[in-house]
XYZ file of C-alpha atoms in Angstrom:
393
model
C 17.966 -21.908 -5.629
C 18.857 -21.066 -2.051
C 15.753 -20.193 -0.075
C 17.126 -16.918 1.343
C 19.135 -15.826 -1.690
C 16.925 -12.757 -2.233
C 16.511 -11.550 1.369
C 19.160 -12.130 4.069
C 18.239 -14.818 6.579
C 18.952 -12.333 9.397
C 16.202 -10.084 8.036
C 13.728 -12.940 7.737
C 14.588 -14.060 11.280
C 13.773 -10.586 12.628
C 10.371 -10.659 10.946
C 9.596 -14.199 12.112
C 10.583 -13.332 15.696
C 8.245 -10.329 15.633
C 5.375 -12.485 14.372
C 6.090 -15.183 16.969
C 5.959 -12.696 19.840
C 2.557 -11.551 18.569
C 1.366 -15.157 18.186
C 2.202 -15.806 21.848
C 0.490 -12.574 22.940
C -2.711 -13.671 21.171
C -2.665 -17.151 22.713
C -2.141 -18.898 19.365
C 0.144 -21.916 18.928
C 0.961 -21.441 15.235
C -0.234 -19.703 12.077
C -0.503 -21.010 8.533
C -0.063 -18.367 5.838
C -1.527 -18.617 2.331
C -1.651 -14.972 1.185
C 1.030 -13.854 -1.302
C 1.675 -10.577 0.522
C 2.338 -12.322 3.812
C 4.335 -15.088 2.148
C 6.573 -12.429 0.615
C 6.967 -10.756 4.006
C 7.953 -13.985 5.763
C 10.229 -15.343 3.033
C 11.390 -12.496 0.791
C 9.939 -14.194 -2.283
C 6.533 -15.429 -3.431
C 5.864 -19.158 -3.585
C 2.853 -21.289 -4.324
C 2.329 -23.042 -1.033
C 1.970 -22.415 2.677
C 4.145 -20.901 5.418
C 3.814 -22.501 8.847
C 5.061 -20.380 11.754
C 4.964 -21.960 15.215
C 5.006 -19.871 18.385
C 8.483 -21.305 18.999
C 10.976 -22.812 16.589
C 11.731 -22.372 12.911
C 9.103 -21.781 10.245
C 8.424 -24.466 7.662
C 7.885 -23.510 4.026
C 5.554 -25.997 2.345
C 6.157 -25.472 -1.367
C 4.297 -26.552 -4.498
C 6.132 -24.247 -6.926
C 8.747 -23.164 -7.963
C 10.908 -26.246 -8.156
C 14.457 -26.216 -6.871
C 14.285 -24.257 -3.601
C 16.847 -25.565 -1.133
C 16.859 -25.257 2.658
C 16.416 -27.345 5.796
C 12.982 -25.855 6.381
C 11.724 -26.378 2.811
C 9.232 -29.183 2.335
C 7.779 -29.956 -1.094
C 4.154 -31.111 -1.021
C 1.348 -31.001 -3.565
C -1.614 -30.560 -1.214
C -2.210 -29.147 2.290
C -3.546 -32.476 3.580
C 0.099 -33.606 3.820
C 1.097 -30.817 6.228
C 0.245 -32.490 9.584
C 2.237 -35.637 8.813
C 5.216 -33.590 7.657
C 5.098 -31.505 10.837
C 5.002 -34.613 13.007
C 7.921 -36.178 11.128
C 9.973 -33.057 11.889
C 9.182 -33.178 15.607
C 6.546 -30.418 15.672
C 3.562 -30.834 17.987
C 0.328 -30.068 16.174
C -1.186 -26.802 17.426
C -4.165 -26.611 19.724
C -5.057 -23.215 18.229
C -4.125 -22.443 14.627
C -4.226 -18.961 13.146
C -5.476 -18.529 9.575
C -5.813 -15.338 7.517
C -9.594 -15.277 7.695
C -9.865 -11.757 6.250
C -8.006 -12.498 3.014
C -8.391 -16.237 2.370
C -11.340 -17.708 0.473
C -14.067 -19.558 2.338
C -13.349 -22.787 0.465
C -9.651 -22.640 1.354
C -10.437 -21.946 5.010
C -12.855 -24.878 5.138
C -10.270 -27.139 3.523
C -7.595 -26.120 6.033
C -10.012 -26.638 8.917
C -10.504 -30.195 7.691
C -6.719 -30.643 7.503
C -6.491 -29.706 11.210
C -9.775 -31.110 12.614
C -8.632 -31.045 16.248
C -7.475 -27.411 16.142
C -9.374 -24.346 17.264
C -9.156 -21.707 14.527
C -8.224 -18.088 15.218
C -7.883 -15.114 12.875
C -4.243 -14.274 12.092
C -5.047 -11.469 9.640
C -4.641 -8.665 12.170
C -1.413 -10.167 13.510
C 0.138 -10.060 10.057
C -1.099 -6.530 9.288
C 0.249 -5.237 12.590
C 3.573 -7.032 12.126
C 4.016 -5.508 8.668
C 3.043 -2.015 9.852
C 6.361 -1.401 11.652
C 9.135 -1.600 9.095
C 12.644 -2.982 9.548
C 15.742 -1.076 8.440
C 15.888 -3.105 5.225
C 12.252 -2.377 4.440
C 12.829 1.346 5.038
C 15.809 1.229 2.681
C 13.672 -0.358 -0.027
C 10.930 2.231 0.485
C 13.439 5.073 0.232
C 14.746 3.596 -3.017
C 11.202 3.471 -4.399
C 10.682 7.090 -3.325
C 13.777 8.273 -5.217
C 12.731 6.539 -8.440
C 9.126 7.643 -8.001
C 10.206 11.297 -7.817
C 12.446 10.836 -10.855
C 9.469 9.692 -12.914
C 7.337 12.659 -11.850
C 10.093 15.103 -12.816
C 9.725 13.964 -16.418
C 5.948 14.403 -16.702
C 5.989 18.019 -18.017
C 8.369 16.924 -20.786
C 6.096 14.177 -22.124
C 2.910 16.262 -22.295
C 1.720 17.432 -25.710
C -1.213 19.792 -26.396
C -4.287 17.857 -27.460
C -3.414 14.823 -25.354
C -6.120 12.890 -23.588
C -5.735 11.868 -19.971
C -5.238 8.213 -20.942
C -2.556 9.117 -23.489
C -0.676 11.002 -20.779
C -1.171 8.099 -18.370
C 0.277 5.630 -20.882
C 3.380 7.805 -21.314
C 3.780 8.086 -17.529
C 3.474 4.324 -17.211
C 6.047 3.851 -19.949
C 8.696 5.973 -18.250
C 7.823 4.346 -14.920
C 8.494 0.880 -16.296
C 11.733 2.051 -17.904
C 12.759 3.472 -14.519
C 12.214 0.026 -13.012
C 8.619 0.091 -11.779
C 7.350 -3.471 -11.353
C 3.906 -2.436 -12.560
C 2.155 -4.322 -9.780
C -0.297 -2.574 -7.473
C -0.850 -4.828 -4.461
C -4.072 -3.780 -2.733
C -5.787 -5.395 0.241
C -9.556 -5.503 0.243
C -12.582 -7.368 -1.017
C -13.174 -4.995 -3.937
C -10.131 -2.842 -4.585
C -8.823 -2.655 -8.134
C -6.556 -0.231 -9.948
C -4.156 -0.235 -12.850
C -0.712 1.388 -12.722
C -1.842 4.976 -12.292
C -4.796 7.240 -11.585
C -4.648 10.282 -13.843
C -7.586 12.656 -13.393
C -8.141 15.590 -15.743
C -10.752 18.239 -15.046
C -14.231 17.292 -13.915
C -13.602 13.569 -14.347
C -12.087 13.807 -10.853
C -15.624 14.261 -9.489
C -16.990 11.042 -10.997
C -17.759 8.674 -8.093
C -16.133 5.248 -8.057
C -17.145 2.106 -6.149
C -13.622 1.718 -4.774
C -12.333 3.062 -1.470
C -9.793 5.466 -2.961
C -9.345 9.132 -2.122
C -10.205 10.189 -5.665
C -12.429 8.636 -8.328
C -12.785 8.983 -12.072
C -15.135 7.252 -14.499
C -12.497 5.029 -16.071
C -12.496 3.739 -19.640
C -14.875 0.814 -19.143
C -17.508 -0.338 -16.612
C -15.267 -3.308 -15.767
C -12.759 -0.917 -14.132
C -14.680 2.260 -13.220
C -11.871 4.429 -11.868
C -9.366 6.906 -13.265
C -8.824 8.363 -16.724
C -11.858 8.370 -19.010
C -10.377 9.652 -22.270
C -10.965 13.360 -21.565
C -8.930 15.785 -23.648
C -6.721 17.921 -21.411
C -7.838 21.516 -21.992
C -6.757 24.933 -20.683
C -8.059 25.654 -17.186
C -7.984 22.000 -16.127
C -5.977 20.472 -13.339
C -4.348 17.117 -13.978
C -3.828 15.011 -10.855
C -1.282 12.180 -11.161
C -1.271 9.375 -8.591
C 1.016 6.778 -10.177
C 2.425 3.430 -9.078
C 5.546 3.671 -6.898
C 6.409 -0.026 -6.683
C 10.076 -0.219 -7.669
C 11.337 -2.646 -5.010
C 8.367 -4.744 -3.893
C 7.692 -1.929 -1.396
C 5.531 0.928 -2.647
C 5.667 4.635 -2.106
C 2.507 6.621 -2.786
C 2.722 10.106 -4.258
C 0.324 12.543 -5.912
C 1.214 15.722 -7.739
C -0.954 18.195 -9.644
C -0.226 19.708 -13.039
C -2.151 22.433 -14.832
C -2.677 23.313 -18.446
C -3.073 27.065 -18.552
C -4.303 29.066 -15.584
C -6.628 27.500 -13.036
C -8.990 29.274 -10.658
C -7.884 31.089 -7.525
C -10.084 28.790 -5.444
C -8.319 25.700 -6.784
C -4.921 27.258 -6.164
C -5.936 28.140 -2.604
C -7.203 24.591 -1.983
C -3.903 23.177 -3.217
C -2.025 25.466 -0.848
C -4.254 24.244 1.977
C -3.276 20.645 1.182
C 0.398 21.547 1.490
C -0.295 23.376 4.762
C -2.056 20.309 6.166
C 0.948 18.151 5.326
C 3.306 20.599 7.041
C 1.170 20.524 10.202
C 0.867 16.752 10.261
C 4.585 16.292 9.586
C 5.284 18.016 12.907
C 2.485 16.195 14.678
C 3.227 12.687 13.410
C 5.411 11.279 16.169
C 5.227 7.868 17.865
C 2.282 7.790 20.278
C 0.110 10.173 18.229
C -3.463 9.051 17.628
C -4.314 8.694 13.946
C -7.746 10.174 14.657
C -6.128 13.310 16.126
C -4.205 13.803 12.890
C -7.450 13.585 10.943
C -9.117 16.131 13.215
C -6.168 18.514 12.815
C -6.581 18.329 9.047
C -10.309 19.057 9.339
C -9.583 22.093 11.533
C -7.247 23.487 8.871
C -9.779 22.857 6.094
C -12.603 24.540 8.006
C -10.428 27.541 8.822
C -9.849 27.932 5.079
C -13.577 27.543 4.311
C -12.907 24.609 1.969
C -14.756 21.751 3.653
C -17.283 21.406 0.766
C -14.428 20.419 -1.547
C -12.347 18.303 0.830
C -11.696 14.643 -0.074
C -14.188 14.800 -2.929
C -17.171 16.884 -3.941
C -20.009 14.594 -5.095
C -18.604 11.635 -3.148
C -16.182 11.993 -0.253
C -13.480 9.688 1.069
C -13.558 8.996 4.811
C -9.779 9.111 5.401
C -6.806 11.314 4.606
C -3.971 8.816 4.910
C -2.969 5.188 5.161
C 0.006 2.948 5.726
C 2.030 1.727 2.751
C 4.532 -1.053 2.194
C 4.103 -4.320 0.312
C 0.482 -3.271 -0.146
C -0.730 0.215 -0.915
C -3.247 0.231 1.957
C -1.622 -0.948 5.167
C -1.832 0.228 8.779
C -2.136 2.823 10.227
C -5.287 4.431 8.804
C -5.654 8.192 9.263
C -9.412 8.476 9.708
C -11.867 9.953 12.252
C -12.729 6.634 13.924
C -9.328 5.011 13.582
C -7.966 3.400 16.737
C -4.442 3.290 15.330
C -1.619 4.976 17.213
C 1.542 5.887 15.345
C 4.635 3.809 16.049
C 8.221 4.533 15.141
C 9.023 3.192 11.656
C 5.424 3.119 10.530
C 5.346 4.250 6.909
C 2.291 6.180 5.824
C 0.960 8.276 2.980
C -0.923 11.511 3.639
C -3.254 12.681 0.877
C -5.416 15.689 1.829
C -7.077 16.400 -1.509
C -9.803 18.647 -2.887
C -12.143 18.616 -5.877
C -13.140 21.968 -7.383
C -15.912 21.710 -10.018
C -14.903 23.213 -13.335
C -11.213 22.713 -12.566
C -10.652 19.231 -11.176
C -8.680 17.706 -8.325
C -5.895 19.478 -6.427
C -3.728 18.583 -3.462
C -0.657 16.496 -2.794
C 0.230 13.080 -1.411
C 3.540 12.164 0.185
C 4.950 9.032 1.777
C 6.545 9.406 5.210
C 8.445 7.423 7.814
C 7.346 8.004 11.410
C 10.359 9.099 13.483
C 10.823 10.490 16.993
C 11.156 13.951 15.469
C 8.065 13.775 13.264
C 7.367 12.546 9.762
C 10.313 12.068 7.385
C 9.230 12.598 3.780
C 10.667 10.073 1.311
C 8.861 11.296 -1.827
C 10.937 14.387 -2.509
C 9.267 16.104 -5.441
C 8.085 19.716 -5.960
C 4.691 20.213 -4.347
C 3.333 23.360 -6.015
C 1.072 23.007 -9.035
C 3.343 22.360 -12.022
C 2.609 23.923 -15.413
C 2.395 21.675 -18.460
C 3.010 24.601 -20.837
């Protein structure tokens, strides 16, 4: 198998060059990557092994599995202790300062790698990789747009698979089925110490107000204490809202989209809150240009919510989320973060999801979520699906 058969070498070179410029800016001599997300970003495929990126020169891919990868910068080894000797044999000077992904790599692995490079000072490369991935290349944007098209296609079929008497989990299973048939990979890559989710979060009625331990915008009790989030087996009844936030990973790059469905009529307050969510998105679409502070976008949303008198319901009722948006890409929670204390500033070709949502007791969750590309003219929406509440009748 050719190493770059899946992603053009020109694309990988652009990403490596971006990382190398950031390595130099941080005063690091090289980084050693172990995390699957970052391996995929720097190679275009996932391997079991390590990616070594020097501040100058070509990266080296130290591979344990799969067998059969071919390329001048492929080196098969079975343990990291062999890396220094292999680097020296290829003419690489061992780094004085080595970057490791301290935020996402286990303590035992970090300690082992420190012992492999006993003379090296260790620096954290986690932020470098998150910031590098935050600004997408043209190929990444193309893949995200493709995911957005298929994501919207799945949502268009949801009213046709609903049957009266369904539970929320039965509807979720049918949504997941058509998603997989549309090409969804089924994988939800999430960064974080304790962030877990299956393929979709379907919230019917008051289950939307059940708090969850995870840092998601909406909650749900879930089906079991081992995964306390999402659908809980509630029967979908007249007067309920049904919020669908389903997996958009069709290309290895994920779009994030939420739409709300209703069974029968829902309250005027819930309808008004949903309209407010759409209004917030329209305002932030105009505001979201390169150079805009993420915290200013959050404050603009809060202003709109307060003007509508809906702050009690915003981003949860019993338990509230502290953000209204986040970057997306290989992982569902990338930079930038749209939150009140965020220091992020929007850059051209950031990709982010905005999700100003509300919980109305007795009805459920309302509000939309879209994925956008940051452009010089504002936010370009790539999840093109109807935004009004959609009837299931």
